[in-house]
Short mmCIF file of C-alpha atoms and ligand atoms in Angstrom, two decimals:
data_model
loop_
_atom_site.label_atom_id
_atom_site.label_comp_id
_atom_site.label_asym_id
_atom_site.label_seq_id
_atom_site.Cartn_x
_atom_site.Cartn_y
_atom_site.Cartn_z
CA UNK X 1 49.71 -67.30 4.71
CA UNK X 2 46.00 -67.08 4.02
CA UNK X 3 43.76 -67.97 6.86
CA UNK X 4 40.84 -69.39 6.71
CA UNK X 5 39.04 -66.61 7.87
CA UNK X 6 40.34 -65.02 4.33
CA UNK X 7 39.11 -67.97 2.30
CA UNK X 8 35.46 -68.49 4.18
CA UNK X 9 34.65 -64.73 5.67
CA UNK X 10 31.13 -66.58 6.58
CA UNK X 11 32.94 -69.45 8.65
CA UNK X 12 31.87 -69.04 12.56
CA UNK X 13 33.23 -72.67 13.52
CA UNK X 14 35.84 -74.80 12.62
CA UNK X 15 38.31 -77.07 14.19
CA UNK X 16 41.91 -77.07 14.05
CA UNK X 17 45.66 -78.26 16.12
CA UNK X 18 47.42 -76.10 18.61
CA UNK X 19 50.69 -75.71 17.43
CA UNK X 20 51.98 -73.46 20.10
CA UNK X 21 51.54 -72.08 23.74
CA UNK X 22 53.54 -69.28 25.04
CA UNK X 23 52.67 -67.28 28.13
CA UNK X 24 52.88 -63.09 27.05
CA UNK X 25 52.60 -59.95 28.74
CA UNK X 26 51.42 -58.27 25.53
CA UNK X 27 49.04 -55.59 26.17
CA UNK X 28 45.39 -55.79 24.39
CA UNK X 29 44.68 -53.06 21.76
CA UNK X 30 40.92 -52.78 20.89
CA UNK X 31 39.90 -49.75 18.65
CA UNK X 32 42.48 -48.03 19.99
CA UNK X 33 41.90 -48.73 23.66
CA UNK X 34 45.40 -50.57 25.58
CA UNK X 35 45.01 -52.72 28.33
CA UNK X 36 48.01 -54.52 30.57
CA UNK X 37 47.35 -58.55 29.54
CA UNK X 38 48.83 -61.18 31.36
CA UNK X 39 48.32 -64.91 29.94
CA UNK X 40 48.93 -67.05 26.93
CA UNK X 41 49.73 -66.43 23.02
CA UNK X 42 48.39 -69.86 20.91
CA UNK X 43 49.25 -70.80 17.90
CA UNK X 44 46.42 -72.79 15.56
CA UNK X 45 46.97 -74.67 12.25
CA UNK X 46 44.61 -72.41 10.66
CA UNK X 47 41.78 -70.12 12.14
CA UNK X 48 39.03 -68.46 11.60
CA UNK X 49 39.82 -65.74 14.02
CA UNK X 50 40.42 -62.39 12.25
CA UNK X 51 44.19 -61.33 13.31
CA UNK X 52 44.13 -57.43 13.60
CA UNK X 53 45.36 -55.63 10.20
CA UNK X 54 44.37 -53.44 7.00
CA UNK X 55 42.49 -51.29 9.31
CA UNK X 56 40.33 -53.76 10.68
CA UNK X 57 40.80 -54.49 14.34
CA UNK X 58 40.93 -58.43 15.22
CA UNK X 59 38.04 -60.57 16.35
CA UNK X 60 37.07 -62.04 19.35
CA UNK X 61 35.79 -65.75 19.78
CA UNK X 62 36.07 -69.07 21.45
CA UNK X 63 39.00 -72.03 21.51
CA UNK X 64 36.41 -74.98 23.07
CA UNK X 65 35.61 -72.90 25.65
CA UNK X 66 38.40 -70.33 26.66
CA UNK X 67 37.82 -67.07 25.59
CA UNK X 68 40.10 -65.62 22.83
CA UNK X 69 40.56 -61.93 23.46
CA UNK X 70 42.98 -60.95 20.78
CA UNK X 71 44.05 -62.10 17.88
CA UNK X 72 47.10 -60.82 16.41
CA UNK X 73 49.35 -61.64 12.79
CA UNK X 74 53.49 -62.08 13.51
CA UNK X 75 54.59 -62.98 10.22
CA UNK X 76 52.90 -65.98 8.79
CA UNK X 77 51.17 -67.05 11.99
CA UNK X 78 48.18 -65.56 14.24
CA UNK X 79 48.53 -65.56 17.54
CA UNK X 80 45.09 -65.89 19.83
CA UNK X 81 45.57 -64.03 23.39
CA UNK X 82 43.65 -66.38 25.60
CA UNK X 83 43.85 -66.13 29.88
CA UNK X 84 44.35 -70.55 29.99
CA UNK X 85 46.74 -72.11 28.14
CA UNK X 86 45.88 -74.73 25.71
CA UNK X 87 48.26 -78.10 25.23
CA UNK X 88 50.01 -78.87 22.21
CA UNK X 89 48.51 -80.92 19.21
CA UNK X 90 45.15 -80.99 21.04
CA UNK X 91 42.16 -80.48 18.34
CA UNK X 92 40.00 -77.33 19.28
CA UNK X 93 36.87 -75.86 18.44
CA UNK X 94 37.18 -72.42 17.29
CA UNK X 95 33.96 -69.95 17.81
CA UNK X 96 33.83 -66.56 16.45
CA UNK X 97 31.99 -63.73 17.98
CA UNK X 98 30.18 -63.53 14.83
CA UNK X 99 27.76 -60.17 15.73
CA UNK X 100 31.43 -58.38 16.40
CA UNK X 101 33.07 -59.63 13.22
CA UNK X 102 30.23 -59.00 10.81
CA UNK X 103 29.84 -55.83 12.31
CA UNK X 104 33.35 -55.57 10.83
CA UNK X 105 32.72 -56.70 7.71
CA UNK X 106 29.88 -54.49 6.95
CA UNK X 107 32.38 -51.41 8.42
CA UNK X 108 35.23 -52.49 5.80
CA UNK X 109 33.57 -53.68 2.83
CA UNK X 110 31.62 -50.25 3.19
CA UNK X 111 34.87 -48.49 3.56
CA UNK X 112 35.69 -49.84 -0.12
CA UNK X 113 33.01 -48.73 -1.49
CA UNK X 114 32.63 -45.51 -0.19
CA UNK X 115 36.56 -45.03 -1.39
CA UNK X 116 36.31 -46.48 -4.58
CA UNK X 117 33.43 -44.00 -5.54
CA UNK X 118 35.14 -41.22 -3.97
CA UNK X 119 37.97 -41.64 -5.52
CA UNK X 120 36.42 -42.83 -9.22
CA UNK X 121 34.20 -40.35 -9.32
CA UNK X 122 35.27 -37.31 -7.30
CA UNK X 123 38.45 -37.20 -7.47
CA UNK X 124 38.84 -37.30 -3.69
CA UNK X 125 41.32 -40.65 -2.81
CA UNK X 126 41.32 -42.10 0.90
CA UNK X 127 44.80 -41.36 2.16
CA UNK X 128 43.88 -43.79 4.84
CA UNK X 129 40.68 -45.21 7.23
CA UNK X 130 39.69 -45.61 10.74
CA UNK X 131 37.45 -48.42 11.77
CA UNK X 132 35.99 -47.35 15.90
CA UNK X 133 33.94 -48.90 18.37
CA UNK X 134 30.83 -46.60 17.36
CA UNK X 135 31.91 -44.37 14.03
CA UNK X 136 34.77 -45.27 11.36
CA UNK X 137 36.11 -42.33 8.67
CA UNK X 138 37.73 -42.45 5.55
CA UNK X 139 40.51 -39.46 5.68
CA UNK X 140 40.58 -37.84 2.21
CA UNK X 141 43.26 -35.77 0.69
CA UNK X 142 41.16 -33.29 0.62
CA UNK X 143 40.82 -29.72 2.81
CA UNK X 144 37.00 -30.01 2.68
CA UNK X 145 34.29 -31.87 0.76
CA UNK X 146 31.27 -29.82 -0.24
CA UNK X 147 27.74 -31.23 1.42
CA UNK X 148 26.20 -32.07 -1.88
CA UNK X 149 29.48 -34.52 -3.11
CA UNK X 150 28.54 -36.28 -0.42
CA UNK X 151 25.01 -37.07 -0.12
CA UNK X 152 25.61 -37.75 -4.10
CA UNK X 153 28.29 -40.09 -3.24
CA UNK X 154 25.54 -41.61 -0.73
CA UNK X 155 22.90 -41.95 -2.58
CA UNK X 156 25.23 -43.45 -5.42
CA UNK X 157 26.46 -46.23 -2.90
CA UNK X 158 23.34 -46.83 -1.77
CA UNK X 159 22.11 -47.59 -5.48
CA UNK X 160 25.33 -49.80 -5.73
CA UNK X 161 23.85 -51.91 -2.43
CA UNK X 162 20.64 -52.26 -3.81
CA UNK X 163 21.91 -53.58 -7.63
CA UNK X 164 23.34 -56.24 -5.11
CA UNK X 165 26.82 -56.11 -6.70
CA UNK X 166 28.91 -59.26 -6.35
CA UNK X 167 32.08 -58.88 -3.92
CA UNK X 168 34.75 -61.27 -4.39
CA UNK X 169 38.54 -62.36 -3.85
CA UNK X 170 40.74 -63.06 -6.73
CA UNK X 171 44.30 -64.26 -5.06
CA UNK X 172 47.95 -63.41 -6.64
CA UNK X 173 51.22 -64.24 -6.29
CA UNK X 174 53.98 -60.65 -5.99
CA UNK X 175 54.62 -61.25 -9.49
CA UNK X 176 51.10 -61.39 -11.19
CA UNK X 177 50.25 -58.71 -13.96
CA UNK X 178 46.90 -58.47 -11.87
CA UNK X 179 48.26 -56.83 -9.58
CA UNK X 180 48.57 -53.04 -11.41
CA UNK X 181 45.32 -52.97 -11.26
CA UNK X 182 44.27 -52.90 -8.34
CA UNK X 183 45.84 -50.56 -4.80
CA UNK X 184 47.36 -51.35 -1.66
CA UNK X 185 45.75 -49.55 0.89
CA UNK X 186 46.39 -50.62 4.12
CA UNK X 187 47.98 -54.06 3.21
CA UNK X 188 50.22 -55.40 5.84
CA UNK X 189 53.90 -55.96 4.82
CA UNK X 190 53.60 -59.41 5.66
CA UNK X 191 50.36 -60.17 3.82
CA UNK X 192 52.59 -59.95 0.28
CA UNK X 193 53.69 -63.62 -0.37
CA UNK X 194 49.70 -64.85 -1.57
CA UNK X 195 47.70 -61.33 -2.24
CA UNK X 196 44.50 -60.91 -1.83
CA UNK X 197 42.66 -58.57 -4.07
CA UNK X 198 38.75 -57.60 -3.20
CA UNK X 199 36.54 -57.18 -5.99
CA UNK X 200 33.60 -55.12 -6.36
CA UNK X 201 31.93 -56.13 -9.38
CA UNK X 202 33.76 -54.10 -12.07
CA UNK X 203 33.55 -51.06 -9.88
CA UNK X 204 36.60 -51.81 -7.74
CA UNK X 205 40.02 -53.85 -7.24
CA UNK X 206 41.27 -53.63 -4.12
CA UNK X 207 44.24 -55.08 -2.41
CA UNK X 208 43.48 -56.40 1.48
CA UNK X 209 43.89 -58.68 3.91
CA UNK X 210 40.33 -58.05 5.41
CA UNK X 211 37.55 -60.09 5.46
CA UNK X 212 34.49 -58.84 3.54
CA UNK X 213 31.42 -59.22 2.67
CA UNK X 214 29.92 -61.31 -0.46
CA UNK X 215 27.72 -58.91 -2.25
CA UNK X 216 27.12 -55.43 -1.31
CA UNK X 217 23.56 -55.98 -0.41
CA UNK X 218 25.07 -57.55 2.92
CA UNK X 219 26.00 -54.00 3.65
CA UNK X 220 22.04 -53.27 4.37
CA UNK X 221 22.52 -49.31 3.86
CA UNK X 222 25.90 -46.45 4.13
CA UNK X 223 25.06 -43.60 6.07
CA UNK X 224 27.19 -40.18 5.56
CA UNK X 225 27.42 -38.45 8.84
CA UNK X 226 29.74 -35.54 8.81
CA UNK X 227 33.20 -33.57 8.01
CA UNK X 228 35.91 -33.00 10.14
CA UNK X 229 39.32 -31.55 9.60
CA UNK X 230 41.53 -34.25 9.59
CA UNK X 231 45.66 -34.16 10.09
CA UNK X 232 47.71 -32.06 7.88
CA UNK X 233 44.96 -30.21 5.96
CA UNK X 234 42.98 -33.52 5.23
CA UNK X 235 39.35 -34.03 6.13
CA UNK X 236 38.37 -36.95 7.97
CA UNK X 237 34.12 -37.86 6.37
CA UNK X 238 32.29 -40.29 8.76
CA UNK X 239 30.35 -43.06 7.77
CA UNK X 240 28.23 -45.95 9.40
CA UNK X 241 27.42 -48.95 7.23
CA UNK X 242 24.37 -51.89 8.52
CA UNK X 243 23.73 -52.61 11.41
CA UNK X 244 25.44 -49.52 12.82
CA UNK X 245 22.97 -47.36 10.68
CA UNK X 246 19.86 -49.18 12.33
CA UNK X 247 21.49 -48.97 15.90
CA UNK X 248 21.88 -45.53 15.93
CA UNK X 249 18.83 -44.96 14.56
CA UNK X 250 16.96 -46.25 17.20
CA UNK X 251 19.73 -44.28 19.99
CA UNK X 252 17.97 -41.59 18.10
CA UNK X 253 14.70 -42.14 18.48
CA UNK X 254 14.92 -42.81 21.76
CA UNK X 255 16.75 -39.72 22.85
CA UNK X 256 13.94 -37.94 20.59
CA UNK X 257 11.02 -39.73 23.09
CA UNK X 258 12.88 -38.80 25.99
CA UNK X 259 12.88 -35.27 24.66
CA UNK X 260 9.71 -35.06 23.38
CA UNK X 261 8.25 -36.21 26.53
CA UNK X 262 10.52 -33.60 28.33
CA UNK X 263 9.23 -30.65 26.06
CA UNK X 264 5.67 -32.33 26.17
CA UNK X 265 5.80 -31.34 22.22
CA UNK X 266 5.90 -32.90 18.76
CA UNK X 267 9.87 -33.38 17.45
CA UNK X 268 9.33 -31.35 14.61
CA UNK X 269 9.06 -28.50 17.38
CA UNK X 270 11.96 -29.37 19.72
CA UNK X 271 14.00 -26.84 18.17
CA UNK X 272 11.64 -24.01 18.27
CA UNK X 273 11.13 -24.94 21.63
CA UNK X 274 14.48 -25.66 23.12
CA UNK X 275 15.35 -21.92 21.71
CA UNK X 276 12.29 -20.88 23.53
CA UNK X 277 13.59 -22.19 26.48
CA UNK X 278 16.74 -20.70 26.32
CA UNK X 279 15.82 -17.10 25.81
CA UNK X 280 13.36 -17.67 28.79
CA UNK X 281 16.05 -18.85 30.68
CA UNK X 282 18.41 -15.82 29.79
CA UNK X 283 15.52 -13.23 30.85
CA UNK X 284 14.94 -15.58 34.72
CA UNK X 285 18.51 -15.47 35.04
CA UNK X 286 18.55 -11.46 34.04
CA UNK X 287 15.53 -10.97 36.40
CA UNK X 288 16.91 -13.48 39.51
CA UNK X 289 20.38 -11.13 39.66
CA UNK X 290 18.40 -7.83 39.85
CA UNK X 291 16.58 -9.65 42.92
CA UNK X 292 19.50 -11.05 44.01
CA UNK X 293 21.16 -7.67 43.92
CA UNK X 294 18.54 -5.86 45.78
CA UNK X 295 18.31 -8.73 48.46
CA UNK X 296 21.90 -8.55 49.00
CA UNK X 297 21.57 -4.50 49.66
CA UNK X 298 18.66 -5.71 51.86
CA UNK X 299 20.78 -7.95 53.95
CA UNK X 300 23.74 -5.08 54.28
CA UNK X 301 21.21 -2.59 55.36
CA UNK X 302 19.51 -5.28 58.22
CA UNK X 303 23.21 -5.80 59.27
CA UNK X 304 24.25 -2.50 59.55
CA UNK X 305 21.07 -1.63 61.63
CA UNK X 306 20.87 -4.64 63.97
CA UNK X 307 21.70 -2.91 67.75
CA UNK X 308 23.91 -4.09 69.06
CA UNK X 309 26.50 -4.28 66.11
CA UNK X 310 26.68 -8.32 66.08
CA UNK X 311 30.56 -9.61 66.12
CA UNK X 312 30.32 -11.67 63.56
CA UNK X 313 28.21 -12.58 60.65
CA UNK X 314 27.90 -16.75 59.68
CA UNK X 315 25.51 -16.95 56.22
CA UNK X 316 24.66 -19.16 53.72
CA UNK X 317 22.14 -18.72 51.87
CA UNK X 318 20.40 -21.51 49.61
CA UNK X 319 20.02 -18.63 46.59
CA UNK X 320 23.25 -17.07 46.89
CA UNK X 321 25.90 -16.98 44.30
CA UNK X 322 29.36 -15.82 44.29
CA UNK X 323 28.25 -12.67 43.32
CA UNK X 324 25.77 -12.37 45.85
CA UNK X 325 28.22 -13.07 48.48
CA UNK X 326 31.13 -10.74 46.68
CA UNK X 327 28.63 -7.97 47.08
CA UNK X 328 27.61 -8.36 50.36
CA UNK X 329 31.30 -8.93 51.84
CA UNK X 330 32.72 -5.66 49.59
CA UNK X 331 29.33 -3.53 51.59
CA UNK X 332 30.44 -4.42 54.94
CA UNK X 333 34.70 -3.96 54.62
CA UNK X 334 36.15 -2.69 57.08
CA UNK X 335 33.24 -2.78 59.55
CA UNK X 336 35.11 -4.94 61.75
CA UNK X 337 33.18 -7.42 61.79
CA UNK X 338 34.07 -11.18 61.29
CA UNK X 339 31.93 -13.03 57.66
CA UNK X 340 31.35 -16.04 56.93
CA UNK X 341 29.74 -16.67 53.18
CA UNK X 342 29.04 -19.75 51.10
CA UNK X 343 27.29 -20.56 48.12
CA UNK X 344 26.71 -23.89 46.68
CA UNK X 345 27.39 -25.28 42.84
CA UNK X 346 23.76 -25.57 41.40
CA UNK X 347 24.98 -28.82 40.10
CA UNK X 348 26.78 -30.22 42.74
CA UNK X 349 25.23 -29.31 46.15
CA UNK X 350 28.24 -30.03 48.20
CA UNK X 351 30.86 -28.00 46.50
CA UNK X 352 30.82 -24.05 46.36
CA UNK X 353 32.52 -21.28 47.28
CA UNK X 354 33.28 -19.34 50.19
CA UNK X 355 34.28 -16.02 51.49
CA UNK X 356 35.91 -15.20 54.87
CA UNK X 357 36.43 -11.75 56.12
CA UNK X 358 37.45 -9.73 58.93
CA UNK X 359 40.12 -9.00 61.82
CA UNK X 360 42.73 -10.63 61.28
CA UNK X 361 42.76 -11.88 64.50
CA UNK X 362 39.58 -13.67 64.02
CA UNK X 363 40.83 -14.74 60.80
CA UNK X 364 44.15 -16.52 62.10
CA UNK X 365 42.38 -18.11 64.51
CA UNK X 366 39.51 -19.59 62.70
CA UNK X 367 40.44 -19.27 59.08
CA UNK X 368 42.80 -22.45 58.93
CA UNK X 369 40.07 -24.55 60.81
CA UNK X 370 37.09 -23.67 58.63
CA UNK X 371 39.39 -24.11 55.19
CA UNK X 372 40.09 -27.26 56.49
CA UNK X 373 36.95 -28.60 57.31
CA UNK X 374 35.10 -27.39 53.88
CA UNK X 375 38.27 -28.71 52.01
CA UNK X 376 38.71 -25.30 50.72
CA UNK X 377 41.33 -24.49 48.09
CA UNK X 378 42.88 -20.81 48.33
CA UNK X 379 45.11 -18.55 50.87
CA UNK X 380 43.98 -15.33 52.58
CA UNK X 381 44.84 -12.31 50.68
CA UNK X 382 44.92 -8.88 52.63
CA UNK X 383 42.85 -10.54 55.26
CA UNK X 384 40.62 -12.10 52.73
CA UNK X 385 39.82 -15.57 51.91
CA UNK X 386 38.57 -16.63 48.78
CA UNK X 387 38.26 -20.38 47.35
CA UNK X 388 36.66 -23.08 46.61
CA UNK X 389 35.29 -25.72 49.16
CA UNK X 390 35.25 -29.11 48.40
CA UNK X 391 32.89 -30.37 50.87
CA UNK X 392 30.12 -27.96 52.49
CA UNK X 393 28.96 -31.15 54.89
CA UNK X 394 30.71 -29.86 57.42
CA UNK X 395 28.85 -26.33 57.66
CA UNK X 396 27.22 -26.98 60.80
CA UNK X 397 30.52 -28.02 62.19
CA UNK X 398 31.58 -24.49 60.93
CA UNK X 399 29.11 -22.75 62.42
CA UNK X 400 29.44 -24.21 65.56
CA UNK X 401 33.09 -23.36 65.77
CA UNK X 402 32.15 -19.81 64.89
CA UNK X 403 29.84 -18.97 67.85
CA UNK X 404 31.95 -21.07 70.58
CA UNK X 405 35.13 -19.11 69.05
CA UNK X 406 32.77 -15.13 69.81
CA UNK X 407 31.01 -16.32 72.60
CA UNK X 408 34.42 -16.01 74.36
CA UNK X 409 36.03 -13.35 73.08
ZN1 ZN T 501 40.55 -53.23 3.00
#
């Protein structure tokens, strides 16, 4: 069957019969994202609801006013996921989310395009496509693409959208001649009894069940992005088409303001700068060990000469790191004395990492306690305890327990 939405891609309302309510537990697919679905399955005369297929997922719309959140083909017949069931041989109002579906359109009339001049005039054919929520990718047979191919096959697309070239649908039966011409991509097995093939002036003949555009100005602009290695030595080329091209633009610019406000600095300097920043970052970080180091030798030497020897040591510093702490605890082994370090993620304040030393004694009576009140992960190793806490809130409960537990022993 051809829907409507085949014969009129433009169409964003039109009425038409319910022929069908069932409830289904069908899940929802939405570029590529499944979610559980509980409701209704409806059947229309006709619609002008895209059901998924070809590589184009399905739209989203209206029936009078219950929203349609799926739309899927089963043989001859789409079937609109809705949450409220409809009644039989009532007339509706069908809606389309139109931003979604021409979004859509732009996406997979691009994607012909893009493949036919790929194919025509490279030599590189689309083995098969991916339209996303925010990128879609033709996947050539091809183990790379050289960067010059395609900003060529760019700028030649874009030429093709500026001649305005006429897009349209011829329709066949199995049978007709017409059909040699033109490929199959993508073409649902049950799309075969009235074929649709897409035209693109004399550039392209396409087989699909998609809607598309009417002339290939409607596509605005195609924008190349990248290469990545795609399955079984294929490479997977990223495109935007429209809309898409204009929206990311702008995410662009605006993440180039916020930077160039951050880096007080012209954009055409952000990368000198940012690689500024980072080798001035390496040296700090060089220069804040070597402190680090020395304060941690500092700290050793105050301990060792504080008269009387104290029982117990409870520390943690705001500047410490692991290392800091390592350093300290290896200095002081076998002193006899009972440590407490932490250190906290620079990131994430409340997490860090501890160290408890000592007797064991003092360890097997406060070493399960402490562990569990920092949520620390780890076991005590040759008296040693090592890990990761999970909550350094409860520090001052720590300490606490610390100099109650050596003021009596
Ligand atoms: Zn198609």
């Amino acid at each position: 069957m051809v829907f409507k939405c085949q014969e009129d891609s433009f169409l964003k309302e039109f009425t038409s019969k319910v022929l069908k309510c069932e409830e289904t537990k069908e899940s929802i697919v939405d570029y590529g994202k499944i979610t559980n679905f509980e409701g209704y399955q409806i059947v229309l005369e006709n619609t002008i609801l895209f059901p998924a297929g070809g590589g184009q997922p399905h739209d989203i719309g209206w029936l009078d006013n219950i929203e349609v959140l799926q739309v899927l083909r089963k043989g001859d017949e789409a079937l609109h996921f809705t949450k409220e069931p409809l009644a039989i041989g009532t007339t509706v109002t069908q809606k389309i989310q139109w931003e979604r579906r021409f979004d859509h359109m732009q996406q997979h009339s691009g994607q012909h395009l893009l493949s036919a001049i790929l194919e025509k005039e490279y030599a590189l054919p689309t083995t098969s496509w991916w339209l996303g929520a925010e990128e879609s990718y033709v996947e050539l047979d091809a183990s790379s693409v050289a960067e010059d191919v395609i900003r060529n096959v760019e700028t030649r697309c874009n030429d093709l959208i500026r001649d305005a070239v006429t897009v349209n649908v011829k329709f066949c039966k199995a049978n007709d001649p017409d059909l040699n011409e033109a490929h199959t991509r993508g073409l649902p097995k049950d799309c075969m009894d009235t074929i649709r093939i897409i035209c693109i002036g004399d550039i392209d003949e396409n087989m699909c069940c998609g809607t598309h555009v009417t002339n290939l100005s409607q596509l605005q602009v195609i924008k190349l992005l990248v290469t990545e290695p795609g399955k079984k030595g294929k490479t997977n080329l990223k495109f935007l088409v429209g809309n898409r091209v204009m929206k990311t633009f702008q995410h662009m610019l605006d993440r180039e303001k916020a930077l160039t406000a951050l880096l007080k600095n012209e954009p055409n300097k952000h990368e000198e700068l940012v690689s500024k920043v980072q080798k001035n970052l390496k040296i700090a970080n060089k220069s804040l060990q070597n402190v680090l180091s020395e304060l941690a030798q500092f700290e050793v030497d105050r301990i060792k000469n504080t008269q009387p020897k104290p029982k117990y040591i409870f520390m943690c510093k705001k500047e410490a790191t692991p290392d800091f702490n390592r350093s300290i605890c290896k200095a002081l082994e076998g002193d006899g004395m009972f440590l407490f370090l932490a250190s906290s993620e620079p990131d994430k304040p409340k997490e860090g990492q501890i160290i408890i030393q000592g007797p064991e004694e003092h360890c097997n009576e406060l070493g399960q306690q402490i562990t569990e009140l920092l949520k620390a992960k780890g076991a005590f190793k040759h008296g040693k305890f090592q890990g990761k806490a999970g909550d350094l809130s409860g520090l001052n409960k720590c300490k606490k327990l610390v100099e109650e537990y050596f003021a009596n022993v």
